[in-house]
Amino acid sequence: MEEQHDIPQDSMSPRRIIKNVGINCFLIFSIFMPYMGLAYLQSSLHTHQNIGVISQTVLFASMMFSCLFLPRLSLSLLGYKWSIILACICHIPWIAANGYAVWMTMIPASILVGISGGVLWPVKSAYLNKLGAEYTKLTKTDNETIMSIIFGSLFACLSLAKVMGAAVSSYILTQSQNSFNFSKQTEED
């Protein structure tokens, strides 16, 4: 018997499925815009003792291991929606840790994001796949088309988050460089 987790089959309408996909896309955008903006700056911002590069290495190493073992456990304990929500919330301490980037903040926060990221992507993919299959069944449309639209929307929001994060990073670097040049010019005068 197939596990249903937290998608009640009898209460899903095509409109509700579209709403859930939209909420997931918005959630990805709102979490990954600041995350990606900071991730792009790790090697530039946190150069002392290579903490930026090392924390990114720890993050991705913990993500590699967690995506192999934790998604199924997370689904069993929390279901789709709560696994996704909790995984996204776990990105917030890493974003905050960048405000005080020392070993004691960055490494634990990187491990937390790695573990949650290893859960987020497989669970989110499985959830969106279930939503797409249900939408296909309800509307009698082509499954491949619906899945392409759903995952295309998700990755468009993720790509937009990356672009916006990079733009914010660029703006911050430009402003800090202008501020540095201004203070240097004032000292010379």
Tab-separated table of C-alpha atoms in Angstrom:
chain	number	residue	atom	x	y	z
A	1	MET	CA	0.000	0.000	0.000
A	2	GLU	CA	1.348	3.417	-0.988
A	3	GLU	CA	1.920	5.993	1.739
A	4	GLN	CA	-0.109	9.169	1.310
A	5	HIS	CA	1.684	11.294	3.968
A	6	ASP	CA	-0.192	14.605	4.008
A	7	ILE	CA	-1.892	14.916	0.636
A	8	PRO	CA	-5.570	14.177	1.261
A	9	GLN	CA	-6.673	12.747	-2.095
A	10	ASP	CA	-10.366	13.496	-1.616
A	11	SER	CA	-9.951	17.196	-0.823
A	12	MET	CA	-7.561	18.256	-3.572
A	13	SER	CA	-9.000	20.344	-6.364
A	14	PRO	CA	-7.052	21.583	-9.395
A	15	ARG	CA	-7.237	25.104	-7.949
A	16	ARG	CA	-5.822	23.958	-4.611
A	17	ILE	CA	-3.025	22.084	-6.360
A	18	ILE	CA	-2.094	25.219	-8.331
A	19	LYS	CA	-2.156	27.213	-5.070
A	20	ASN	CA	0.168	24.697	-3.382
A	21	VAL	CA	2.598	24.800	-6.298
A	22	GLY	CA	2.545	28.616	-6.189
A	23	ILE	CA	3.190	28.657	-2.441
A	24	ASN	CA	6.127	26.286	-2.910
A	25	CYS	CA	7.574	28.489	-5.643
A	26	PHE	CA	7.196	31.611	-3.487
A	27	LEU	CA	8.786	29.824	-0.509
A	28	ILE	CA	11.792	28.797	-2.608
A	29	PHE	CA	12.194	32.335	-3.925
A	30	SER	CA	11.905	33.990	-0.504
A	31	ILE	CA	14.377	31.648	1.209
A	32	PHE	CA	16.900	31.273	-1.597
A	33	MET	CA	17.254	34.924	-2.580
A	34	PRO	CA	19.091	35.886	0.645
A	35	TYR	CA	20.714	32.454	0.867
A	36	MET	CA	22.171	32.602	-2.646
A	37	GLY	CA	23.199	36.231	-2.240
A	38	LEU	CA	25.267	35.297	0.790
A	39	ALA	CA	26.495	32.016	-0.678
A	40	TYR	CA	27.980	33.873	-3.646
A	41	LEU	CA	29.940	36.089	-1.252
A	42	GLN	CA	31.357	33.457	1.099
A	43	SER	CA	34.890	33.416	-0.261
A	44	SER	CA	34.947	37.232	-0.523
A	45	LEU	CA	33.336	38.184	2.766
A	46	HIS	CA	34.735	35.599	5.128
A	47	THR	CA	38.395	35.379	4.181
A	48	HIS	CA	39.766	35.160	7.731
A	49	GLN	CA	41.045	31.591	8.148
A	50	ASN	CA	39.120	30.660	4.973
A	51	ILE	CA	35.925	30.367	7.005
A	52	GLY	CA	33.761	31.176	3.962
A	53	VAL	CA	35.175	28.429	1.773
A	54	ILE	CA	35.361	25.901	4.598
A	55	SER	CA	31.795	26.582	5.746
A	56	GLN	CA	30.547	26.070	2.176
A	57	THR	CA	32.488	22.800	1.989
A	58	VAL	CA	30.946	21.633	5.264
A	59	LEU	CA	27.490	22.675	4.029
A	60	PHE	CA	27.708	20.665	0.808
A	61	ALA	CA	29.371	17.660	2.471
A	62	SER	CA	26.558	17.454	5.041
A	63	MET	CA	24.002	17.874	2.234
A	64	MET	CA	25.523	14.948	0.329
A	65	PHE	CA	25.139	12.617	3.273
A	66	SER	CA	21.742	13.841	4.429
A	67	CYS	CA	20.079	13.522	1.020
A	68	LEU	CA	20.919	9.830	1.043
A	69	PHE	CA	19.437	9.018	4.443
A	70	LEU	CA	17.094	11.677	5.809
A	71	PRO	CA	14.317	12.393	3.273
A	72	ARG	CA	12.450	9.148	3.919
A	73	LEU	CA	12.776	9.561	7.675
A	74	SER	CA	11.572	13.145	7.445
A	75	LEU	CA	8.584	12.114	5.346
A	76	SER	CA	7.702	9.377	7.814
A	77	LEU	CA	7.846	11.707	10.789
A	78	LEU	CA	6.607	15.011	9.361
A	79	GLY	CA	4.992	14.452	5.978
A	80	TYR	CA	5.633	16.514	2.867
A	81	LYS	CA	4.508	19.975	3.910
A	82	TRP	CA	6.117	20.083	7.354
A	83	SER	CA	9.369	18.610	6.023
A	84	ILE	CA	9.514	21.387	3.421
A	85	ILE	CA	8.604	24.128	5.916
A	86	LEU	CA	11.117	22.931	8.514
A	87	ALA	CA	13.874	22.558	5.896
A	88	CYS	CA	13.292	26.132	4.712
A	89	ILE	CA	13.238	27.485	8.271
A	90	CYS	CA	16.597	25.786	8.875
A	91	HIS	CA	18.164	28.120	6.293
A	92	ILE	CA	17.446	31.175	8.459
A	93	PRO	CA	20.157	30.506	11.119
A	94	TRP	CA	22.769	30.260	8.342
A	95	ILE	CA	21.642	33.578	6.903
A	96	ALA	CA	21.822	35.111	10.390
A	97	ALA	CA	25.199	33.490	11.163
A	98	ASN	CA	26.713	35.435	8.288
A	99	GLY	CA	26.201	38.579	10.358
A	100	TYR	CA	28.722	37.259	12.880
A	101	ALA	CA	30.844	34.876	10.852
A	102	VAL	CA	33.075	32.966	13.234
A	103	TRP	CA	33.717	29.231	13.489
A	104	MET	CA	31.159	28.792	16.286
A	105	THR	CA	28.335	30.260	14.184
A	106	MET	CA	29.179	29.321	10.616
A	107	ILE	CA	30.063	25.641	10.967
A	108	PRO	CA	26.963	24.569	12.964
A	109	ALA	CA	24.738	26.720	10.728
A	110	SER	CA	26.365	25.200	7.627
A	111	ILE	CA	25.753	21.681	8.937
A	112	LEU	CA	22.124	22.594	9.652
A	113	VAL	CA	21.599	24.000	6.149
A	114	GLY	CA	23.343	21.007	4.600
A	115	ILE	CA	21.136	18.578	6.487
A	116	SER	CA	17.976	20.539	5.732
A	117	GLY	CA	18.938	21.026	2.078
A	118	GLY	CA	19.442	17.295	1.760
A	119	VAL	CA	15.855	16.864	2.930
A	120	LEU	CA	14.361	19.855	1.105
A	121	TRP	CA	15.095	18.986	-2.504
A	122	PRO	CA	14.106	15.292	-2.562
A	123	VAL	CA	10.977	15.916	-0.459
A	124	LYS	CA	9.961	18.988	-2.468
A	125	SER	CA	10.447	17.058	-5.709
A	126	ALA	CA	8.381	14.140	-4.422
A	127	TYR	CA	5.646	16.499	-3.199
A	128	LEU	CA	5.459	18.381	-6.483
A	129	ASN	CA	5.449	15.068	-8.338
A	130	LYS	CA	2.466	13.914	-6.252
A	131	LEU	CA	0.665	17.215	-6.860
A	132	GLY	CA	1.307	16.938	-10.588
A	133	ALA	CA	0.046	13.366	-10.722
A	134	GLU	CA	-3.103	14.366	-8.841
A	135	TYR	CA	-3.646	17.364	-11.129
A	136	THR	CA	-3.209	15.147	-14.181
A	137	LYS	CA	-5.746	12.673	-12.816
A	138	LEU	CA	-8.299	15.387	-12.007
A	139	THR	CA	-7.993	17.343	-15.251
A	140	LYS	CA	-7.237	14.465	-17.637
A	141	THR	CA	-4.247	16.344	-19.049
A	142	ASP	CA	-0.891	15.071	-20.222
A	143	ASN	CA	1.323	14.203	-17.242
A	144	GLU	CA	4.589	15.210	-18.939
A	145	THR	CA	3.209	18.646	-19.781
A	146	ILE	CA	1.942	19.248	-16.245
A	147	MET	CA	5.213	18.071	-14.670
A	148	SER	CA	7.185	20.304	-17.040
A	149	ILE	CA	5.068	23.296	-16.038
A	150	ILE	CA	5.325	22.554	-12.308
A	151	PHE	CA	9.074	21.941	-12.233
A	152	GLY	CA	9.685	24.704	-14.761
A	153	SER	CA	7.874	27.117	-12.427
A	154	LEU	CA	9.891	25.924	-9.440
A	155	PHE	CA	13.225	26.263	-11.214
A	156	ALA	CA	12.250	29.614	-12.710
A	157	CYS	CA	11.645	30.889	-9.160
A	158	LEU	CA	14.927	29.363	-8.002
A	159	SER	CA	16.774	30.963	-10.926
A	160	LEU	CA	15.121	34.306	-10.218
A	161	ALA	CA	16.194	33.982	-6.590
A	162	LYS	CA	19.772	33.336	-7.728
A	163	VAL	CA	19.732	36.355	-10.050
A	164	MET	CA	18.219	38.613	-7.395
A	165	GLY	CA	20.660	37.302	-4.782
A	166	ALA	CA	23.571	37.990	-7.118
A	167	ALA	CA	22.219	41.482	-7.860
A	168	VAL	CA	21.902	42.270	-4.156
A	169	SER	CA	25.411	40.897	-3.561
A	170	SER	CA	26.790	43.010	-6.383
A	171	TYR	CA	25.046	46.092	-5.041
A	172	ILE	CA	26.414	45.488	-1.535
A	173	LEU	CA	29.948	44.952	-2.827
A	174	THR	CA	29.710	48.043	-5.024
A	175	GLN	CA	28.423	50.167	-2.147
A	176	SER	CA	31.065	48.897	0.261
A	177	GLN	CA	33.758	49.538	-2.357
A	178	ASN	CA	32.406	53.063	-2.968
A	179	SER	CA	32.316	53.646	0.774
A	180	PHE	CA	35.912	52.427	1.048
A	181	ASN	CA	37.015	54.672	-1.815
A	182	PHE	CA	35.195	57.636	-0.280
A	183	SER	CA	36.814	57.136	3.113
A	184	LYS	CA	40.223	56.642	1.499
A	185	GLN	CA	39.768	59.834	-0.556
A	186	THR	CA	38.689	61.768	2.567
A	187	GLU	CA	41.812	60.620	4.435
A	188	GLU	CA	44.048	61.832	1.584
A	189	ASP	CA	42.415	65.297	1.539
